[in-house]
Amino acid sequence: MAALAWLLIPVVAAFGAAIWGGWAARNRTTGDVTELAGYAKFREAMEKSHSGSEPVEQISNA
């Protein structure tokens, strides 16, 4: 029975390694389109002129 337990340990480890290897090799390129669209919106917002309001003056305690 002990020999069977020692044989089971590497089998379980190999199974776990196969699952981890499949997860690590998954395709992760689906988020690029969303990120690029968000960056384009950010650039457009930064390039717009301000609403014409005066900048707030800093208050000094001196």
GROMACS .gro file of C-alpha atoms in nm, residues 5-7 9 11 18 20 22 25 29 33-34 38 42 45 50-51 55 57 61-62:
model
   21
    5ALA     CA    1   0.103   0.603  -0.225
    6TRP     CA    2   0.457   0.683  -0.341
    7LEU     CA    3   0.351   0.619  -0.700
    9ILE     CA    4   0.245   1.147  -0.552
   11VAL     CA    5   0.113   1.126  -1.082
   18ALA     CA    6  -0.014   1.999  -1.675
   20TRP     CA    7  -0.067   2.493  -1.446
   22GLY     CA    8  -0.212   2.507  -1.970
   25ALA     CA    9   0.012   2.940  -2.175
   29THR     CA   10  -0.432   3.939  -2.589
   33VAL     CA   11  -0.842   4.662  -2.800
   34THR     CA   12  -1.022   4.794  -2.492
   38GLY     CA   13  -0.945   5.395  -2.350
   42PHE     CA   14  -0.781   5.987  -2.266
   45ALA     CA   15  -0.981   6.456  -2.340
   50HIS     CA   16  -1.036   7.404  -2.102
   51SER     CA   17  -1.385   7.537  -2.034
   55PRO     CA   18  -0.729   7.862  -1.270
   57GLU     CA   19  -0.492   8.070  -0.728
   61ASN     CA   20  -0.003   8.082   0.458
   62ALA     CA   21   0.292   8.321   0.460
   0.00000   0.00000   0.00000
